[in-house]
């Protein structure tokens, strides 16, 4: 069948790379894609917010399946529009994407179905939010309710800071996303990313991962979309994986079905592994970026078959196989990121870098200018490698980076340090 993938990041390059070998695939299109994706799929200039244009493209190119990568088109209801047009797609409906689109929605679902998460309050105005702050001990976590590109979370270490965060949200610092505010108890522990395919009824666990959100070495500096990741997450023991499925993922799937808004797609749970077990920090309603890059390096089974089973409601018959190796990815970003990145600088040396043992290079924000490859975003490249251990995968990734000639790019030099310091494999 012909498949259309929506998105343009490293996540979509990794998904394209994993979809391409499928025997079920005739032709892969990607909208809008990037320079790396263009090497393995046909990139098309489609605006995913124009639902009618996406549907028209699907009809004219006999697309049998649309895979929606990023959250914005999901929350905007692209899936619903495709479904209404009779086109099969991967991803949740607009109603089910509320698990990512509204933090308050998810907290209320957790409260209703007994899913472990931080204690919270949900507020539409500053006086009510400030009254809650008065009654609670710091640290407190203040969050804009809606999609804020990872920026709408403030960890307040004083009551004044918490009040200022509330004022910032309600005065529009995060746009429409901040018109409602969630205030939470601060949870202590180690974070992990957990992924599960869900078909509305059944959930199948994917591999685990850990990412590095801060821009600087040693996990310092401002938050980013993710500067690197590795899989598996050593903290996620088989017992914790089973507890996460039993206490968090399955109750969410059952709760969403009970409410009449079944969740189909991939649930990406941000977890805090606390002393009393796994607790939900937040949900995303799509694959993680850059976590997907490491998951795809380890997936042995046919990705397209798995995503089709998710859409078809046949996950109960699916078993996924994984490569036992560790995978690790290092993000190379353009100078300026996570502020305004420098665009249009030339990158050289990628073919030498790609020859290093066990290395795949996924493009996250690139474009071609004739033969020249140019940076075209904040996060630009994902240098991804497999190894028997985190240390080995890390060594392969940094050996590849040493071959890349891009003076206006930078990366963290310590991706995977936490796992290596623990002496885990
Ligand atoms: P979120 O966008 O909700 O995932 O939050 C971004 C980051 O803020 C998380 O990855 C955590 O590091 C941190 N965070 C969010 N909520 C909490 C919480 N309740 N307790 C501790 N840390 C949190
Ligand atoms: N890496 C975090 C995210 O995809 O949101």
Short mmCIF file of C-alpha atoms and ligand atoms in Angstrom, two decimals:
data_model
loop_
_atom_site.label_atom_id
_atom_site.label_comp_id
_atom_site.label_asym_id
_atom_site.label_seq_id
_atom_site.Cartn_x
_atom_site.Cartn_y
_atom_site.Cartn_z
CA UNK A 1 0.00 0.00 0.00
CA UNK A 2 0.94 3.65 -0.36
CA UNK A 3 1.60 5.41 2.95
CA UNK A 4 1.67 9.11 3.82
CA UNK A 5 3.69 10.15 6.88
CA UNK A 6 3.03 13.62 8.33
CA UNK A 7 5.97 15.51 9.88
CA UNK A 8 9.47 16.79 9.23
CA UNK A 9 11.68 15.90 12.20
CA UNK A 10 14.18 13.27 13.28
CA UNK A 11 11.25 11.23 14.59
CA UNK A 12 9.77 11.11 11.09
CA UNK A 13 13.13 10.23 9.50
CA UNK A 14 13.49 7.33 11.93
CA UNK A 15 9.90 6.20 11.27
CA UNK A 16 10.52 6.41 7.49
CA UNK A 17 13.72 4.37 7.88
CA UNK A 18 11.83 1.69 9.82
CA UNK A 19 8.83 1.68 7.45
CA UNK A 20 10.86 1.36 4.24
CA UNK A 21 11.81 -2.36 4.55
CA UNK A 22 8.17 -3.44 5.11
CA UNK A 23 6.82 -5.94 2.58
CA UNK A 24 3.45 -4.21 3.00
CA UNK A 25 4.79 -0.90 1.66
CA UNK A 26 4.47 0.10 -2.00
CA UNK A 27 5.44 3.76 -1.81
CA UNK A 28 6.17 6.12 1.09
CA UNK A 29 5.33 9.82 0.92
CA UNK A 30 6.24 12.29 3.63
CA UNK A 31 4.74 15.76 4.13
CA UNK A 32 6.69 17.94 4.34
CA UNK A 33 9.74 15.77 5.25
CA UNK A 34 13.35 16.97 5.19
CA UNK A 35 16.58 16.39 3.24
CA UNK A 36 17.30 13.05 4.96
CA UNK A 37 13.78 11.72 4.49
CA UNK A 38 13.97 12.71 0.80
CA UNK A 39 16.65 10.04 0.32
CA UNK A 40 14.20 7.23 1.19
CA UNK A 41 10.71 8.66 0.57
CA UNK A 42 9.01 11.17 -1.72
CA UNK A 43 8.63 14.47 0.13
CA UNK A 44 5.55 16.50 -0.70
CA UNK A 45 4.78 20.11 0.15
CA UNK A 46 1.44 19.56 1.89
CA UNK A 47 0.18 21.76 4.71
CA UNK A 48 -1.15 19.32 7.34
CA UNK A 49 -3.43 22.01 8.81
CA UNK A 50 -5.31 22.04 5.50
CA UNK A 51 -7.34 18.88 6.05
CA UNK A 52 -9.11 19.08 2.69
CA UNK A 53 -5.74 19.27 0.90
CA UNK A 54 -4.43 16.21 2.78
CA UNK A 55 -7.60 14.27 1.91
CA UNK A 56 -7.37 15.32 -1.75
CA UNK A 57 -3.72 14.17 -1.86
CA UNK A 58 -4.66 10.81 -0.32
CA UNK A 59 -7.33 10.29 -2.97
CA UNK A 60 -5.14 11.31 -5.91
CA UNK A 61 -2.21 9.15 -4.74
CA UNK A 62 -4.28 6.14 -3.53
CA UNK A 63 -2.90 6.45 0.02
CA UNK A 64 -4.04 3.45 2.08
CA UNK A 65 -2.69 4.66 5.44
CA UNK A 66 -1.72 8.01 6.95
CA UNK A 67 0.70 8.10 9.90
CA UNK A 68 0.54 11.35 11.88
CA UNK A 69 3.88 12.10 13.61
CA UNK A 70 3.56 15.39 15.57
CA UNK A 71 1.01 16.45 18.19
CA UNK A 72 -0.30 19.65 16.57
CA UNK A 73 -2.17 17.97 13.67
CA UNK A 74 -3.56 15.35 16.09
CA UNK A 75 -4.88 17.97 18.50
CA UNK A 76 -6.27 19.90 15.50
CA UNK A 77 -8.29 16.84 14.46
CA UNK A 78 -6.52 15.71 11.27
CA UNK A 79 -7.30 12.11 12.26
CA UNK A 80 -11.03 12.84 12.62
CA UNK A 81 -11.09 14.49 9.17
CA UNK A 82 -9.30 11.50 7.57
CA UNK A 83 -11.60 9.07 9.37
CA UNK A 84 -14.69 10.93 8.16
CA UNK A 85 -13.31 10.70 4.61
CA UNK A 86 -12.88 6.93 4.98
CA UNK A 87 -9.06 7.06 5.04
CA UNK A 88 -7.24 4.80 7.53
CA UNK A 89 -4.81 6.60 9.82
CA UNK A 90 -2.48 6.08 12.79
CA UNK A 91 -2.97 8.38 15.77
CA UNK A 92 -5.68 9.41 18.21
CA UNK A 93 -8.81 11.42 17.44
CA UNK A 94 -8.97 15.04 18.57
CA UNK A 95 -10.94 13.98 21.65
CA UNK A 96 -8.37 11.32 22.62
CA UNK A 97 -5.41 13.62 21.83
CA UNK A 98 -6.62 15.71 24.80
CA UNK A 99 -4.33 13.41 26.80
CA UNK A 100 -1.54 15.59 25.41
CA UNK A 101 -3.53 18.72 24.53
CA UNK A 102 -4.75 19.43 28.06
CA UNK A 103 -2.79 18.62 31.21
CA UNK A 104 -5.93 19.23 33.31
CA UNK A 105 -7.85 16.69 31.22
CA UNK A 106 -5.20 14.05 31.95
CA UNK A 107 -5.06 14.87 35.67
CA UNK A 108 -8.86 14.54 35.93
CA UNK A 109 -8.70 11.18 34.12
CA UNK A 110 -6.02 10.02 36.58
CA UNK A 111 -8.20 11.10 39.51
CA UNK A 112 -11.27 9.36 38.10
CA UNK A 113 -9.51 6.06 37.36
CA UNK A 114 -7.02 5.94 40.24
CA UNK A 115 -3.89 6.36 38.11
CA UNK A 116 -0.84 7.33 40.22
CA UNK A 117 0.29 10.91 39.54
CA UNK A 118 1.20 14.07 41.49
CA UNK A 119 -1.57 15.70 43.59
CA UNK A 120 -2.92 18.74 41.71
CA UNK A 121 -5.34 21.61 41.34
CA UNK A 122 -6.83 23.00 38.11
CA UNK A 123 -7.53 26.75 37.79
CA UNK A 124 -9.08 29.24 35.38
CA UNK A 125 -8.12 32.39 37.29
CA UNK A 126 -5.19 33.73 39.31
CA UNK A 127 -6.89 34.29 42.71
CA UNK A 128 -8.03 30.65 42.93
CA UNK A 129 -4.58 29.42 41.85
CA UNK A 130 -2.87 31.65 44.44
CA UNK A 131 -5.16 30.42 47.20
CA UNK A 132 -4.05 26.86 46.36
CA UNK A 133 -0.39 27.94 46.44
CA UNK A 134 -0.92 29.44 49.94
CA UNK A 135 -2.20 26.09 51.21
CA UNK A 136 0.64 23.94 49.83
CA UNK A 137 4.33 23.49 50.54
CA UNK A 138 7.02 24.14 47.94
CA UNK A 139 8.42 23.05 45.58
CA UNK A 140 5.30 23.34 43.44
CA UNK A 141 5.08 22.74 39.70
CA UNK A 142 3.04 25.30 37.73
CA UNK A 143 1.96 24.25 34.24
CA UNK A 144 0.15 25.93 31.37
CA UNK A 145 -2.71 23.56 30.52
CA UNK A 146 -2.31 23.43 26.72
CA UNK A 147 0.40 22.71 24.14
CA UNK A 148 3.37 24.98 24.89
CA UNK A 149 6.15 23.20 22.98
CA UNK A 150 7.69 21.90 26.21
CA UNK A 151 8.04 25.42 27.65
CA UNK A 152 4.96 25.80 29.85
CA UNK A 153 6.31 24.06 32.98
CA UNK A 154 7.78 26.05 35.89
CA UNK A 155 9.25 24.31 38.93
CA UNK A 156 8.80 26.91 41.68
CA UNK A 157 11.05 26.72 44.73
CA UNK A 158 9.31 29.56 46.60
CA UNK A 159 5.70 30.69 46.99
CA UNK A 160 6.63 33.98 45.28
CA UNK A 161 8.02 32.11 42.28
CA UNK A 162 4.85 30.00 42.09
CA UNK A 163 2.66 33.12 42.20
CA UNK A 164 4.80 34.77 39.49
CA UNK A 165 4.45 31.65 37.31
CA UNK A 166 0.66 31.81 37.69
CA UNK A 167 0.68 35.50 36.69
CA UNK A 168 2.91 34.72 33.70
CA UNK A 169 0.50 32.00 32.49
CA UNK A 170 -2.63 34.13 32.86
CA UNK A 171 -0.99 37.16 31.26
CA UNK A 172 -0.33 35.19 28.09
CA UNK A 173 3.33 34.12 28.39
CA UNK A 174 2.33 30.76 26.84
CA UNK A 175 -0.48 32.11 24.65
CA UNK A 176 -3.77 30.23 24.63
CA UNK A 177 -2.05 27.26 26.34
CA UNK A 178 -1.91 29.28 29.59
CA UNK A 179 -5.57 30.26 29.80
CA UNK A 180 -5.91 27.42 32.28
CA UNK A 181 -3.28 26.40 34.85
CA UNK A 182 -2.47 23.14 36.63
CA UNK A 183 -0.49 23.27 39.90
CA UNK A 184 1.10 20.06 41.09
CA UNK A 185 2.99 18.54 43.94
CA UNK A 186 6.72 18.05 43.10
CA UNK A 187 7.67 14.39 42.66
CA UNK A 188 11.15 13.09 43.48
CA UNK A 189 12.74 10.29 41.48
CA UNK A 190 14.30 9.30 38.19
CA UNK A 191 12.45 10.03 34.95
CA UNK A 192 11.83 7.52 32.18
CA UNK A 193 9.88 7.52 28.93
CA UNK A 194 7.45 4.69 28.35
CA UNK A 195 5.73 3.91 25.05
CA UNK A 196 2.75 1.68 24.32
CA UNK A 197 0.73 1.08 21.18
CA UNK A 198 -2.99 1.22 21.99
CA UNK A 199 -5.84 0.18 19.70
CA UNK A 200 -8.69 1.48 21.85
CA UNK A 201 -8.90 -1.74 23.88
CA UNK A 202 -5.50 -3.46 23.99
CA UNK A 203 -2.12 -1.94 24.86
CA UNK A 204 1.24 -3.40 23.78
CA UNK A 205 4.37 -2.09 25.49
CA UNK A 206 7.15 -0.81 23.26
CA UNK A 207 10.73 -0.43 24.48
CA UNK A 208 11.65 2.09 27.19
CA UNK A 209 13.95 5.10 26.82
CA UNK A 210 15.49 7.94 28.74
CA UNK A 211 16.17 11.36 27.30
CA UNK A 212 18.26 14.38 28.23
CA UNK A 213 16.09 17.49 28.27
CA UNK A 214 18.62 20.15 29.32
CA UNK A 215 20.80 21.80 26.69
CA UNK A 216 24.11 21.54 28.61
CA UNK A 217 26.45 18.79 29.78
CA UNK A 218 25.66 17.40 33.22
CA UNK A 219 21.93 18.17 32.62
CA UNK A 220 22.36 21.93 33.07
CA UNK A 221 20.90 24.97 31.29
CA UNK A 222 17.48 25.54 29.74
CA UNK A 223 15.05 22.79 28.75
CA UNK A 224 14.93 21.66 25.12
CA UNK A 225 12.83 19.21 23.12
CA UNK A 226 15.54 16.62 23.98
CA UNK A 227 19.31 16.63 23.33
CA UNK A 228 19.74 12.87 23.22
CA UNK A 229 18.25 9.58 24.36
CA UNK A 230 19.04 5.93 24.89
CA UNK A 231 17.07 2.70 25.04
CA UNK A 232 16.43 0.64 27.08
CA UNK A 233 16.12 2.78 30.23
CA UNK A 234 18.11 0.85 32.89
CA UNK A 235 15.75 2.14 35.62
CA UNK A 236 12.80 0.31 34.00
CA UNK A 237 13.11 -3.21 35.37
CA UNK A 238 10.66 -5.89 34.14
CA UNK A 239 8.72 -5.44 37.40
CA UNK A 240 8.41 -1.66 36.86
CA UNK A 241 7.35 -2.20 33.24
CA UNK A 242 4.57 -4.54 34.39
CA UNK A 243 3.50 -2.10 37.13
CA UNK A 244 3.42 0.76 34.59
CA UNK A 245 1.20 -1.28 32.28
CA UNK A 246 -1.09 -2.42 35.11
CA UNK A 247 -1.31 0.82 37.11
CA UNK A 248 -1.01 3.52 34.41
CA UNK A 249 -1.36 2.42 30.76
CA UNK A 250 -4.17 -0.15 30.95
CA UNK A 251 -6.37 1.98 33.28
CA UNK A 252 -5.90 4.92 30.86
CA UNK A 253 -6.96 2.83 27.86
CA UNK A 254 -9.94 1.44 29.80
CA UNK A 255 -10.90 4.89 31.13
CA UNK A 256 -10.77 6.53 27.70
CA UNK A 257 -12.91 3.71 26.25
CA UNK A 258 -15.40 4.02 29.12
CA UNK A 259 -15.74 7.74 28.45
CA UNK A 260 -16.55 7.00 24.81
CA UNK A 261 -13.28 8.46 23.47
CA UNK A 262 -11.08 5.38 22.95
CA UNK A 263 -7.36 6.08 22.49
CA UNK A 264 -5.78 4.64 19.33
CA UNK A 265 -2.15 5.37 18.55
CA UNK A 266 0.96 5.52 20.68
CA UNK A 267 0.77 6.61 24.30
CA UNK A 268 4.01 8.19 25.43
CA UNK A 269 4.04 8.34 29.22
CA UNK A 270 6.56 10.57 30.96
CA UNK A 271 7.15 8.69 34.22
CA UNK A 272 8.69 9.57 37.55
CA UNK A 273 10.02 6.44 39.23
CA UNK A 274 9.38 7.35 42.87
CA UNK A 275 10.03 5.40 46.06
CA UNK A 276 6.46 4.14 45.91
CA UNK A 277 6.64 3.14 42.24
CA UNK A 278 5.95 4.65 38.82
CA UNK A 279 3.86 7.83 38.66
CA UNK A 280 2.63 9.67 35.59
CA UNK A 281 4.18 13.10 34.93
CA UNK A 282 2.37 13.66 31.65
CA UNK A 283 1.13 11.99 28.50
CA UNK A 284 2.03 12.67 24.93
CA UNK A 285 -0.27 11.28 22.27
CA UNK A 286 2.47 10.53 19.72
CA UNK A 287 5.99 9.14 19.41
CA UNK A 288 8.77 10.99 21.27
CA UNK A 289 11.51 12.91 19.53
CA UNK A 290 14.39 11.87 19.88
CA UNK A 291 13.20 8.72 21.73
CA UNK A 292 11.73 7.25 18.52
CA UNK A 293 15.16 7.31 16.90
CA UNK A 294 16.50 4.86 19.49
CA UNK A 295 13.34 2.74 19.55
CA UNK A 296 13.43 2.26 15.78
CA UNK A 297 17.11 1.19 15.93
CA UNK A 298 16.02 -1.67 18.23
CA UNK A 299 12.75 -2.74 16.60
CA UNK A 300 13.09 -6.04 14.75
CA UNK A 301 9.42 -6.46 13.79
CA UNK A 302 7.63 -4.83 10.86
CA UNK A 303 6.71 -1.29 12.00
CA UNK A 304 4.05 -0.81 9.33
CA UNK A 305 2.28 -4.04 10.37
CA UNK A 306 2.32 -2.88 14.01
CA UNK A 307 0.90 0.56 13.20
CA UNK A 308 -1.78 -0.99 10.97
CA UNK A 309 -2.75 -3.42 13.77
CA UNK A 310 -3.11 -0.38 16.07
CA UNK A 311 -5.48 1.33 13.63
CA UNK A 312 -7.37 -1.92 12.90
CA UNK A 313 -7.90 -2.85 16.56
CA UNK A 314 -5.96 -6.12 16.27
CA UNK A 315 -3.11 -5.52 18.73
CA UNK A 316 -4.19 -8.54 20.79
CA UNK A 317 -2.64 -10.72 18.06
CA UNK A 318 0.64 -8.75 17.85
CA UNK A 319 3.99 -9.64 19.42
CA UNK A 320 6.91 -7.32 18.86
CA UNK A 321 10.55 -8.42 18.66
CA UNK A 322 13.40 -6.17 19.74
CA UNK A 323 17.15 -6.24 19.13
CA UNK A 324 18.90 -6.84 22.43
CA UNK A 325 21.52 -4.10 21.82
CA UNK A 326 21.46 -0.65 23.40
CA UNK A 327 20.71 2.28 21.07
CA UNK A 328 21.78 5.84 21.80
CA UNK A 329 21.23 9.08 19.91
CA UNK A 330 23.03 12.41 20.18
CA UNK A 331 21.23 15.51 18.91
CA UNK A 332 23.31 18.03 16.98
CA UNK A 333 21.67 21.44 17.20
CA UNK A 334 22.32 24.77 15.50
CA UNK A 335 23.98 27.54 17.52
CA UNK A 336 21.30 29.54 19.31
CA UNK A 337 19.07 26.55 20.16
CA UNK A 338 16.88 26.35 22.26
CA UNK A 339 16.55 30.08 21.54
CA UNK A 340 16.50 31.26 17.93
CA UNK A 341 18.73 28.88 15.94
CA UNK A 342 21.12 30.00 13.21
CA UNK A 343 19.75 28.72 9.90
CA UNK A 344 21.33 28.02 6.55
CA UNK A 345 24.84 26.97 7.65
CA UNK A 346 26.53 24.17 5.68
CA UNK A 347 27.07 20.66 7.09
CA UNK A 348 29.82 18.41 5.67
CA UNK A 349 31.20 14.98 6.41
CA UNK A 350 27.96 13.02 6.89
CA UNK A 351 28.88 10.16 4.55
CA UNK A 352 32.13 9.48 6.43
CA UNK A 353 30.22 9.66 9.72
CA UNK A 354 27.55 7.22 8.52
CA UNK A 355 30.25 4.60 7.77
CA UNK A 356 31.10 4.16 11.47
CA UNK A 357 30.02 0.75 12.75
CA UNK A 358 26.39 0.59 13.92
CA UNK A 359 25.63 4.24 13.11
CA UNK A 360 22.53 5.72 11.44
CA UNK A 361 22.18 9.45 10.92
CA UNK A 362 18.65 10.80 11.07
CA UNK A 363 17.96 14.32 9.86
CA UNK A 364 15.82 16.49 12.12
CA UNK A 365 16.04 19.90 10.45
CA UNK A 366 17.92 20.00 7.15
CA UNK A 367 17.37 21.08 3.56
CA UNK A 368 19.32 20.79 0.30
CA UNK A 369 20.68 23.66 -1.71
CA UNK A 370 21.84 21.87 -4.83
CA UNK A 371 24.40 19.41 -3.49
CA UNK A 372 25.00 21.35 -0.28
CA UNK A 373 23.31 20.24 2.93
CA UNK A 374 22.09 23.11 5.10
CA UNK A 375 20.86 23.37 8.69
CA UNK A 376 17.20 24.34 8.73
CA UNK A 377 15.97 24.16 12.31
CA UNK A 378 16.95 24.04 15.98
CA UNK A 379 17.60 20.33 16.33
CA UNK A 380 19.29 19.43 13.04
CA UNK A 381 20.80 15.91 13.15
CA UNK A 382 20.41 12.81 15.32
CA UNK A 383 23.57 10.74 15.35
CA UNK A 384 22.26 7.34 16.39
CA UNK A 385 24.23 4.19 17.17
CA UNK A 386 23.84 0.67 18.48
CA UNK A 387 26.23 -1.13 20.81
CA UNK A 388 26.35 -4.00 23.27
CA UNK A 389 26.42 -1.47 26.13
CA UNK A 390 25.49 2.20 26.59
CA UNK A 391 29.21 3.00 26.66
CA UNK A 392 29.80 1.20 23.35
CA UNK A 393 26.81 2.84 21.64
CA UNK A 394 27.98 6.21 23.00
CA UNK A 395 31.52 5.64 21.66
CA UNK A 396 30.14 4.83 18.17
CA UNK A 397 27.92 7.92 18.14
CA UNK A 398 30.71 10.29 19.18
CA UNK A 399 33.15 8.67 16.72
CA UNK A 400 30.65 9.54 13.97
CA UNK A 401 30.25 13.09 15.28
CA UNK A 402 34.03 13.54 15.10
CA UNK A 403 33.72 13.06 11.29
CA UNK A 404 31.12 15.82 10.91
CA UNK A 405 32.32 19.23 9.85
CA UNK A 406 29.75 21.79 10.98
CA UNK A 407 31.31 24.68 12.91
CA UNK A 408 27.94 26.31 13.67
CA UNK A 409 26.49 23.17 15.28
CA UNK A 410 26.89 21.79 18.79
CA UNK A 411 25.94 18.74 20.82
CA UNK A 412 26.12 17.51 24.38
CA UNK A 413 29.21 15.41 25.09
CA UNK A 414 27.71 13.21 27.78
CA UNK A 415 24.56 11.57 26.41
CA UNK A 416 23.96 8.38 28.41
CA UNK A 417 26.11 9.49 31.37
CA UNK A 418 23.54 8.52 33.98
CA UNK A 419 23.32 4.94 32.71
CA UNK A 420 27.11 4.68 32.34
CA UNK A 421 27.65 6.09 35.86
CA UNK A 422 25.31 3.45 37.27
CA UNK A 423 27.56 0.86 35.65
CA UNK A 424 24.57 -0.56 33.80
CA UNK A 425 25.04 -2.21 30.47
P1 LIG B 1 6.08 17.98 31.36
O1 LIG B 1 6.09 18.91 30.15
O2 LIG B 1 4.79 17.96 32.10
O3 LIG B 1 6.65 16.62 31.04
O4 LIG B 1 7.18 18.59 32.34
C1 LIG B 1 8.49 18.86 31.91
C2 LIG B 1 9.46 18.40 32.95
O5 LIG B 1 9.20 19.04 34.21
C3 LIG B 1 9.37 16.91 33.28
O6 LIG B 1 10.11 16.14 32.38
C4 LIG B 1 9.95 16.87 34.68
O7 LIG B 1 11.36 16.95 34.63
C5 LIG B 1 9.44 18.16 35.26
N1 LIG B 1 8.17 17.94 36.00
C6 LIG B 1 6.93 18.13 35.55
N2 LIG B 1 6.02 17.84 36.48
C7 LIG B 1 6.70 17.47 37.59
C8 LIG B 1 6.32 17.08 38.92
N3 LIG B 1 5.05 17.04 39.30
N4 LIG B 1 7.31 16.77 39.78
C9 LIG B 1 8.61 16.83 39.42
N5 LIG B 1 9.03 17.21 38.19
C10 LIG B 1 8.09 17.53 37.29
N1 LIG B 2 11.49 14.11 23.83
C1 LIG B 2 10.29 14.59 24.35
C2 LIG B 2 9.19 14.76 23.40
O1 LIG B 2 9.15 14.18 22.33
O2 LIG B 2 8.27 15.49 23.72
#
